[in-house]
mmCIF file with all atom_site columns, C-alpha atoms in Angstrom:
data_model
loop_
_atom_site.group_PDB
_atom_site.id
_atom_site.type_symbol
_atom_site.label_atom_id
_atom_site.label_alt_id
_atom_site.label_comp_id
_atom_site.label_asym_id
_atom_site.label_entity_id
_atom_site.label_seq_id
_atom_site.pdbx_PDB_ins_code
_atom_site.Cartn_x
_atom_site.Cartn_y
_atom_site.Cartn_z
_atom_site.occupancy
_atom_site.B_iso_or_equiv
_atom_site.pdbx_formal_charge
_atom_site.auth_seq_id
_atom_site.auth_comp_id
_atom_site.auth_asym_id
_atom_site.auth_atom_id
_atom_site.pdbx_PDB_model_num
ATOM 1   C CA . MET A 1 1   ? 49.837 140.650 95.788  1.00 51.00 ? 194 MET A CA 1
ATOM 2   C CA . LYS A 1 2   ? 47.297 139.950 93.078  1.00 63.00 ? 195 LYS A CA 1
ATOM 3   C CA . PRO A 1 3   ? 48.288 140.672 89.506  1.00 66.00 ? 196 PRO A CA 1
ATOM 4   C CA . ARG A 1 4   ? 46.497 143.634 87.914  1.00 76.00 ? 197 ARG A CA 1
ATOM 5   C CA . MET A 1 5   ? 44.661 142.853 84.723  1.00 78.00 ? 198 MET A CA 1
ATOM 6   C CA . SER A 1 6   ? 44.720 145.262 81.804  1.00 82.00 ? 199 SER A CA 1
ATOM 7   C CA . LEU A 1 7   ? 41.551 146.914 80.615  1.00 84.00 ? 200 LEU A CA 1
ATOM 8   C CA . SER A 1 8   ? 41.744 145.121 77.281  1.00 84.00 ? 201 SER A CA 1
ATOM 9   C CA . PHE A 1 9   ? 42.018 141.743 79.069  1.00 86.00 ? 202 PHE A CA 1
ATOM 10  C CA . LYS A 1 10  ? 38.985 142.582 81.216  1.00 88.00 ? 203 LYS A CA 1
ATOM 11  C CA . GLN A 1 11  ? 36.965 143.640 78.167  1.00 88.00 ? 204 GLN A CA 1
ATOM 12  C CA . ALA A 1 12  ? 37.947 140.512 76.214  1.00 88.00 ? 205 ALA A CA 1
ATOM 13  C CA . THR A 1 13  ? 37.071 138.279 79.170  1.00 90.00 ? 206 THR A CA 1
ATOM 14  C CA . VAL A 1 14  ? 33.676 139.946 79.610  1.00 90.00 ? 207 VAL A CA 1
ATOM 15  C CA . ALA A 1 15  ? 32.960 139.600 75.882  1.00 89.00 ? 208 ALA A CA 1
ATOM 16  C CA . ALA A 1 16  ? 33.931 135.908 75.994  1.00 89.00 ? 209 ALA A CA 1
ATOM 17  C CA . ALA A 1 17  ? 31.799 135.375 79.113  1.00 89.00 ? 210 ALA A CA 1
ATOM 18  C CA . LEU A 1 18  ? 28.798 136.868 77.383  1.00 87.00 ? 211 LEU A CA 1
ATOM 19  C CA . LYS A 1 19  ? 29.339 134.665 74.303  1.00 88.00 ? 212 LYS A CA 1
ATOM 20  C CA . ARG A 1 20  ? 30.086 131.430 76.206  1.00 86.00 ? 213 ARG A CA 1
ATOM 21  C CA . PRO A 1 21  ? 28.102 128.311 75.282  1.00 83.00 ? 214 PRO A CA 1
ATOM 22  C CA . SER A 1 22  ? 24.810 127.918 77.084  1.00 80.00 ? 215 SER A CA 1
ATOM 23  C CA . GLY A 1 23  ? 25.933 124.745 78.891  1.00 84.00 ? 216 GLY A CA 1
ATOM 24  C CA . VAL A 1 24  ? 28.948 126.431 80.542  1.00 84.00 ? 217 VAL A CA 1
ATOM 25  C CA . GLY A 1 25  ? 28.334 128.164 83.849  1.00 89.00 ? 218 GLY A CA 1
ATOM 26  C CA . LEU A 1 26  ? 30.004 131.392 84.903  1.00 89.00 ? 219 LEU A CA 1
ATOM 27  C CA . GLU A 1 27  ? 31.967 129.794 87.747  1.00 91.00 ? 220 GLU A CA 1
ATOM 28  C CA . PRO A 1 28  ? 33.723 127.130 85.613  1.00 90.00 ? 221 PRO A CA 1
ATOM 29  C CA . PHE A 1 29  ? 34.329 129.772 82.942  1.00 89.00 ? 222 PHE A CA 1
ATOM 30  C CA . ALA A 1 30  ? 36.105 132.020 85.482  1.00 89.00 ? 223 ALA A CA 1
ATOM 31  C CA . ARG A 1 31  ? 38.129 129.094 86.892  1.00 91.00 ? 224 ARG A CA 1
ATOM 32  C CA . GLU A 1 32  ? 39.201 128.086 83.375  1.00 89.00 ? 225 GLU A CA 1
ATOM 33  C CA . ARG A 1 33  ? 40.735 131.538 82.876  1.00 87.00 ? 226 ARG A CA 1
ATOM 34  C CA . GLY A 1 34  ? 42.352 131.673 86.341  1.00 89.00 ? 227 GLY A CA 1
ATOM 35  C CA . LEU A 1 35  ? 39.959 134.273 87.728  1.00 90.00 ? 228 LEU A CA 1
ATOM 36  C CA . GLY A 1 36  ? 37.853 134.394 90.836  1.00 90.00 ? 229 GLY A CA 1
ATOM 37  C CA . TYR A 1 37  ? 34.129 134.002 90.357  1.00 91.00 ? 230 TYR A CA 1
ATOM 38  C CA . SER A 1 38  ? 33.387 137.253 92.212  1.00 93.00 ? 231 SER A CA 1
ATOM 39  C CA . THR A 1 39  ? 35.979 139.107 90.098  1.00 91.00 ? 232 THR A CA 1
ATOM 40  C CA . LEU A 1 40  ? 34.270 138.035 86.900  1.00 90.00 ? 233 LEU A CA 1
ATOM 41  C CA . GLN A 1 41  ? 30.892 138.998 88.367  1.00 92.00 ? 234 GLN A CA 1
ATOM 42  C CA . ARG A 1 42  ? 32.244 142.455 89.242  1.00 91.00 ? 235 ARG A CA 1
ATOM 43  C CA . TRP A 1 43  ? 33.636 142.913 85.712  1.00 90.00 ? 236 TRP A CA 1
ATOM 44  C CA . LEU A 1 44  ? 30.277 141.911 84.233  1.00 90.00 ? 237 LEU A CA 1
ATOM 45  C CA . ARG A 1 45  ? 28.471 144.357 86.504  1.00 90.00 ? 238 ARG A CA 1
ATOM 46  C CA . LEU A 1 46  ? 30.901 147.144 85.555  1.00 88.00 ? 239 LEU A CA 1
ATOM 47  C CA . ALA A 1 47  ? 30.389 146.328 81.866  1.00 86.00 ? 240 ALA A CA 1
ATOM 48  C CA . ARG A 1 48  ? 26.591 146.486 82.316  1.00 86.00 ? 241 ARG A CA 1
ATOM 49  C CA . GLU A 1 49  ? 26.946 149.871 84.036  1.00 83.00 ? 242 GLU A CA 1
ATOM 50  C CA . GLY A 1 50  ? 29.240 151.114 81.270  1.00 80.00 ? 243 GLY A CA 1
ATOM 51  C CA . LYS A 1 51  ? 32.158 151.632 83.626  1.00 80.00 ? 244 LYS A CA 1
ATOM 52  C CA . LEU A 1 52  ? 34.502 149.069 82.091  1.00 78.00 ? 245 LEU A CA 1
ATOM 53  C CA . ARG A 1 53  ? 35.154 151.355 79.128  1.00 68.00 ? 246 ARG A CA 1
ATOM 54  C CA . SER A 1 54  ? 37.008 154.022 81.129  1.00 49.00 ? 247 SER A CA 1
ATOM 55  C CA . PRO A 1 55  ? 40.798 153.847 81.508  1.00 49.00 ? 248 PRO A CA 1
ATOM 56  C CA . ASP A 1 56  ? 40.442 153.192 85.228  1.00 43.00 ? 249 ASP A CA 1
ATOM 57  C CA . ALA A 1 57  ? 37.124 151.719 86.371  1.00 38.00 ? 250 ALA A CA 1
ATOM 58  C CA . ARG A 1 58  ? 37.753 152.843 89.946  1.00 44.00 ? 251 ARG A CA 1
ATOM 59  C CA . LEU A 1 59  ? 37.649 156.494 88.905  1.00 41.00 ? 252 LEU A CA 1
ATOM 60  C CA . THR A 1 60  ? 34.143 156.292 87.483  1.00 41.00 ? 253 THR A CA 1
ATOM 61  C CA . ARG A 1 61  ? 32.564 156.405 90.920  1.00 47.00 ? 254 ARG A CA 1
ATOM 62  C CA . GLU A 1 62  ? 30.766 159.563 91.916  1.00 54.00 ? 255 GLU A CA 1
ATOM 63  C CA . LYS A 1 63  ? 32.908 162.199 93.549  1.00 67.00 ? 256 LYS A CA 1
ATOM 64  C CA . ARG A 1 64  ? 32.983 162.395 97.299  1.00 77.00 ? 257 ARG A CA 1
ATOM 65  C CA . PRO A 1 65  ? 31.409 165.549 98.768  1.00 77.00 ? 258 PRO A CA 1
ATOM 66  C CA . GLY A 1 66  ? 34.841 166.803 99.820  1.00 77.00 ? 259 GLY A CA 1
ATOM 67  C CA . ASP A 1 67  ? 36.106 166.633 96.218  1.00 80.00 ? 260 ASP A CA 1
ATOM 68  C CA . TRP A 1 68  ? 33.604 169.148 94.839  1.00 83.00 ? 261 TRP A CA 1
ATOM 69  C CA . THR A 1 69  ? 34.916 172.545 93.718  1.00 85.00 ? 262 THR A CA 1
ATOM 70  C CA . THR A 1 70  ? 33.389 175.787 94.950  1.00 84.00 ? 263 THR A CA 1
ATOM 71  C CA . GLU A 1 71  ? 31.664 176.336 91.614  1.00 86.00 ? 264 GLU A CA 1
ATOM 72  C CA . GLU A 1 72  ? 30.150 172.837 91.697  1.00 87.00 ? 265 GLU A CA 1
ATOM 73  C CA . LYS A 1 73  ? 28.958 173.410 95.260  1.00 88.00 ? 266 LYS A CA 1
ATOM 74  C CA . TRP A 1 74  ? 27.315 176.685 94.231  1.00 87.00 ? 267 TRP A CA 1
ATOM 75  C CA . GLN A 1 75  ? 25.651 174.964 91.293  1.00 90.00 ? 268 GLN A CA 1
ATOM 76  C CA . ALA A 1 76  ? 24.336 172.137 93.489  1.00 90.00 ? 269 ALA A CA 1
ATOM 77  C CA . VAL A 1 77  ? 22.943 174.602 96.035  1.00 90.00 ? 270 VAL A CA 1
ATOM 78  C CA . LEU A 1 78  ? 21.302 176.617 93.250  1.00 90.00 ? 271 LEU A CA 1
ATOM 79  C CA . ASP A 1 79  ? 19.902 173.486 91.592  1.00 90.00 ? 272 ASP A CA 1
ATOM 80  C CA . CYS A 1 80  ? 18.204 172.475 94.838  1.00 89.00 ? 273 CYS A CA 1
ATOM 81  C CA . ALA A 1 81  ? 16.883 175.916 95.718  1.00 88.00 ? 274 ALA A CA 1
ATOM 82  C CA . GLY A 1 82  ? 13.108 175.824 95.756  1.00 87.00 ? 275 GLY A CA 1
ATOM 83  C CA . LYS A 1 83  ? 12.865 172.042 95.437  1.00 90.00 ? 276 LYS A CA 1
ATOM 84  C CA . ASP A 1 84  ? 10.814 170.065 97.888  1.00 91.00 ? 277 ASP A CA 1
ATOM 85  C CA . GLU A 1 85  ? 12.451 167.514 100.172 1.00 89.00 ? 278 GLU A CA 1
ATOM 86  C CA . ALA A 1 86  ? 11.769 164.511 97.896  1.00 90.00 ? 279 ALA A CA 1
ATOM 87  C CA . ALA A 1 87  ? 13.206 166.229 94.811  1.00 90.00 ? 280 ALA A CA 1
ATOM 88  C CA . ARG A 1 88  ? 16.247 167.374 96.788  1.00 90.00 ? 281 ARG A CA 1
ATOM 89  C CA . ALA A 1 89  ? 16.797 163.829 98.073  1.00 89.00 ? 282 ALA A CA 1
ATOM 90  C CA . ALA A 1 90  ? 16.560 162.427 94.526  1.00 89.00 ? 283 ALA A CA 1
ATOM 91  C CA . TYR A 1 91  ? 19.071 165.047 93.314  1.00 89.00 ? 284 TYR A CA 1
ATOM 92  C CA . CYS A 1 92  ? 21.443 164.091 96.127  1.00 87.00 ? 285 CYS A CA 1
ATOM 93  C CA . ARG A 1 93  ? 21.102 160.344 95.470  1.00 86.00 ? 286 ARG A CA 1
ATOM 94  C CA . ALA A 1 94  ? 21.916 160.843 91.800  1.00 85.00 ? 287 ALA A CA 1
ATOM 95  C CA . ARG A 1 95  ? 25.132 162.657 92.717  1.00 84.00 ? 288 ARG A CA 1
ATOM 96  C CA . GLY A 1 96  ? 26.254 160.641 95.745  1.00 84.00 ? 289 GLY A CA 1
ATOM 97  C CA . LEU A 1 97  ? 25.412 163.343 98.305  1.00 87.00 ? 290 LEU A CA 1
ATOM 98  C CA . PHE A 1 98  ? 23.324 163.677 101.414 1.00 88.00 ? 291 PHE A CA 1
ATOM 99  C CA . PRO A 1 99  ? 20.931 166.598 101.898 1.00 88.00 ? 292 PRO A CA 1
ATOM 100 C CA . HIS A 1 100 ? 22.953 167.805 104.878 1.00 89.00 ? 293 HIS A CA 1
ATOM 101 C CA . HIS A 1 101 ? 25.906 168.372 102.509 1.00 89.00 ? 294 HIS A CA 1
ATOM 102 C CA . LEU A 1 102 ? 23.823 170.918 100.613 1.00 89.00 ? 295 LEU A CA 1
ATOM 103 C CA . GLU A 1 103 ? 22.878 172.746 103.817 1.00 90.00 ? 296 GLU A CA 1
ATOM 104 C CA . GLN A 1 104 ? 26.490 172.730 104.997 1.00 90.00 ? 297 GLN A CA 1
ATOM 105 C CA . TRP A 1 105 ? 27.724 174.049 101.634 1.00 87.00 ? 298 TRP A CA 1
ATOM 106 C CA . LYS A 1 106 ? 25.072 176.759 101.625 1.00 87.00 ? 299 LYS A CA 1
ATOM 107 C CA . GLN A 1 107 ? 26.212 177.990 105.049 1.00 88.00 ? 300 GLN A CA 1
ATOM 108 C CA . GLU A 1 108 ? 29.907 177.802 104.085 1.00 85.00 ? 301 GLU A CA 1
ATOM 109 C CA . LEU A 1 109 ? 29.354 179.671 100.832 1.00 82.00 ? 302 LEU A CA 1
ATOM 110 C CA . MET A 1 110 ? 27.237 182.363 102.479 1.00 81.00 ? 303 MET A CA 1
ATOM 111 C CA . ASN A 1 111 ? 29.799 182.906 105.239 1.00 80.00 ? 304 ASN A CA 1
ATOM 112 C CA . LYS A 1 112 ? 32.651 182.913 102.750 1.00 72.00 ? 305 LYS A CA 1
ATOM 113 C CA . SER A 1 113 ? 30.998 185.493 100.516 1.00 60.00 ? 306 SER A CA 1
ATOM 114 C CA . LYS A 1 114 ? 30.335 187.752 103.514 1.00 61.00 ? 307 LYS A CA 1
ATOM 115 C CA . ALA A 1 115 ? 33.914 187.491 104.735 1.00 58.00 ? 308 ALA A CA 1
ATOM 116 C CA . ASP A 1 116 ? 35.358 188.236 101.276 1.00 64.00 ? 309 ASP A CA 1
ATOM 117 C CA . ASP A 1 117 ? 33.419 191.497 100.871 1.00 69.00 ? 310 ASP A CA 1
ATOM 118 C CA . PRO A 1 118 ? 35.895 194.447 101.066 1.00 77.00 ? 311 PRO A CA 1
ATOM 119 C CA . ALA A 1 119 ? 33.294 196.764 102.623 1.00 77.00 ? 312 ALA A CA 1
ATOM 120 C CA . ARG A 1 120 ? 32.641 194.155 105.286 1.00 78.00 ? 313 ARG A CA 1
ATOM 121 C CA . ARG A 1 121 ? 36.362 193.838 106.017 1.00 82.00 ? 314 ARG A CA 1
ATOM 122 C CA . ASP A 1 122 ? 36.630 197.629 106.447 1.00 87.00 ? 315 ASP A CA 1
ATOM 123 C CA . GLU A 1 123 ? 33.622 197.592 108.763 1.00 88.00 ? 316 GLU A CA 1
ATOM 124 C CA . VAL A 1 124 ? 35.124 194.792 110.857 1.00 88.00 ? 317 VAL A CA 1
ATOM 125 C CA . ARG A 1 125 ? 38.446 196.657 111.055 1.00 91.00 ? 318 ARG A CA 1
ATOM 126 C CA . ALA A 1 126 ? 36.682 199.854 112.196 1.00 94.00 ? 319 ALA A CA 1
ATOM 127 C CA . LEU A 1 127 ? 34.674 197.956 114.807 1.00 95.00 ? 320 LEU A CA 1
ATOM 128 C CA . LYS A 1 128 ? 37.815 196.303 116.169 1.00 95.00 ? 321 LYS A CA 1
ATOM 129 C CA . GLU A 1 129 ? 39.545 199.679 116.506 1.00 96.00 ? 322 GLU A CA 1
ATOM 130 C CA . GLU A 1 130 ? 36.508 201.167 118.254 1.00 97.00 ? 323 GLU A CA 1
ATOM 131 C CA . ASN A 1 131 ? 36.398 198.168 120.590 1.00 96.00 ? 324 ASN A CA 1
ATOM 132 C CA . ARG A 1 132 ? 40.092 198.637 121.435 1.00 97.00 ? 325 ARG A CA 1
ATOM 133 C CA . GLN A 1 133 ? 39.561 202.355 122.213 1.00 97.00 ? 326 GLN A CA 1
ATOM 134 C CA . LEU A 1 134 ? 36.527 201.636 124.380 1.00 97.00 ? 327 LEU A CA 1
ATOM 135 C CA . LYS A 1 135 ? 38.473 199.026 126.350 1.00 97.00 ? 328 LYS A CA 1
ATOM 136 C CA . ARG A 1 136 ? 41.300 201.544 126.939 1.00 97.00 ? 329 ARG A CA 1
ATOM 137 C CA . GLU A 1 137 ? 38.821 204.194 128.105 1.00 97.00 ? 330 GLU A CA 1
ATOM 138 C CA . LEU A 1 138 ? 37.077 201.703 130.385 1.00 97.00 ? 331 LEU A CA 1
ATOM 139 C CA . ALA A 1 139 ? 40.395 200.680 131.969 1.00 97.00 ? 332 ALA A CA 1
ATOM 140 C CA . ARG A 1 140 ? 41.289 204.373 132.532 1.00 97.00 ? 333 ARG A CA 1
ATOM 141 C CA . LYS A 1 141 ? 37.906 205.065 134.144 1.00 97.00 ? 334 LYS A CA 1
ATOM 142 C CA . ASP A 1 142 ? 38.214 201.969 136.348 1.00 97.00 ? 335 ASP A CA 1
ATOM 143 C CA . LYS A 1 143 ? 41.561 203.246 137.646 1.00 97.00 ? 336 LYS A CA 1
ATOM 144 C CA . ALA A 1 144 ? 40.106 206.708 138.269 1.00 97.00 ? 337 ALA A CA 1
ATOM 145 C CA . LEU A 1 145 ? 37.149 205.203 140.127 1.00 97.00 ? 338 LEU A CA 1
ATOM 146 C CA . ALA A 1 146 ? 39.431 203.082 142.292 1.00 97.00 ? 339 ALA A CA 1
ATOM 147 C CA . GLU A 1 147 ? 41.553 206.151 143.099 1.00 97.00 ? 340 GLU A CA 1
ATOM 148 C CA . ALA A 1 148 ? 38.459 208.181 143.984 1.00 97.00 ? 341 ALA A CA 1
ATOM 149 C CA . ALA A 1 149 ? 37.184 205.393 146.245 1.00 96.00 ? 342 ALA A CA 1
ATOM 150 C CA . ALA A 1 150 ? 40.575 205.236 148.000 1.00 96.00 ? 343 ALA A CA 1
ATOM 151 C CA . LEU A 1 151 ? 40.580 209.030 148.539 1.00 96.00 ? 344 LEU A CA 1
ATOM 152 C CA . ILE A 1 152 ? 37.058 208.979 149.968 1.00 96.00 ? 345 ILE A CA 1
ATOM 153 C CA . THR A 1 153 ? 38.004 206.165 152.343 1.00 96.00 ? 346 THR A CA 1
ATOM 154 C CA . LEU A 1 154 ? 41.123 208.066 153.496 1.00 95.00 ? 347 LEU A CA 1
ATOM 155 C CA . LYS A 1 155 ? 39.119 211.274 153.947 1.00 94.00 ? 348 LYS A CA 1
ATOM 156 C CA . LYS A 1 156 ? 36.585 209.435 156.150 1.00 94.00 ? 349 LYS A CA 1
ATOM 157 C CA . LYS A 1 157 ? 39.383 207.892 158.255 1.00 93.00 ? 350 LYS A CA 1
ATOM 158 C CA . LEU A 1 158 ? 41.071 211.268 158.625 1.00 91.00 ? 351 LEU A CA 1
ATOM 159 C CA . ALA A 1 159 ? 37.809 212.891 159.674 1.00 90.00 ? 352 ALA A CA 1
ATOM 160 C CA . THR A 1 160 ? 37.270 210.130 162.204 1.00 89.00 ? 353 THR A CA 1
ATOM 161 C CA . LEU A 1 161 ? 40.765 210.666 163.671 1.00 87.00 ? 354 LEU A CA 1
ATOM 162 C CA . TRP A 1 162 ? 40.285 214.447 163.964 1.00 85.00 ? 355 TRP A CA 1
ATOM 163 C CA . VAL A 1 163 ? 36.948 213.962 165.697 1.00 82.00 ? 356 VAL A CA 1
ATOM 164 C CA . GLU A 1 164 ? 38.628 211.647 168.221 1.00 75.00 ? 357 GLU A CA 1
ATOM 165 C CA . ASP A 1 165 ? 41.463 214.216 168.806 1.00 71.00 ? 358 ASP A CA 1
ATOM 166 C CA . GLU A 1 166 ? 39.000 217.030 169.476 1.00 75.00 ? 359 GLU A CA 1
ATOM 167 C CA . GLU A 1 167 ? 37.109 214.915 172.024 1.00 73.00 ? 360 GLU A CA 1
ATOM 168 C CA . LYS A 1 168 ? 40.230 214.348 174.130 1.00 65.00 ? 361 LYS A CA 1
#
């Protein structure tokens, strides 16, 4: 396992690399300090981007779309409302998103707000109860219809038998 370098060591190394004599290349400089060339390049890039100042440089990356809070999602959707496709794409690039995230969030937030409405919940409850009653009534009528059909069939058979008895 590679040893982890402290932030102060990284900052001191970057400062020394920037102040190194003009005849010394970056690769020999890194080797002299026991670092990999690509590691030193990454530290220099982070320093240029201003990310080497934070306590943990890995946490300075943009948040993933799944890490956004509901309020941040609402704000992003509102910020992009009315923008054309190019402006929306630029907004998304700046925040590490894709435009489809905004559409997905908009749908989720709209559905969530509808489901949380107390009047809507009461309406859904009433509709479910009405549906249950209608199903019960339909089942009762189906049974009555089947019974009526059976009685009609028996009546026809009985009439047929009596007609045959009278003919004999």
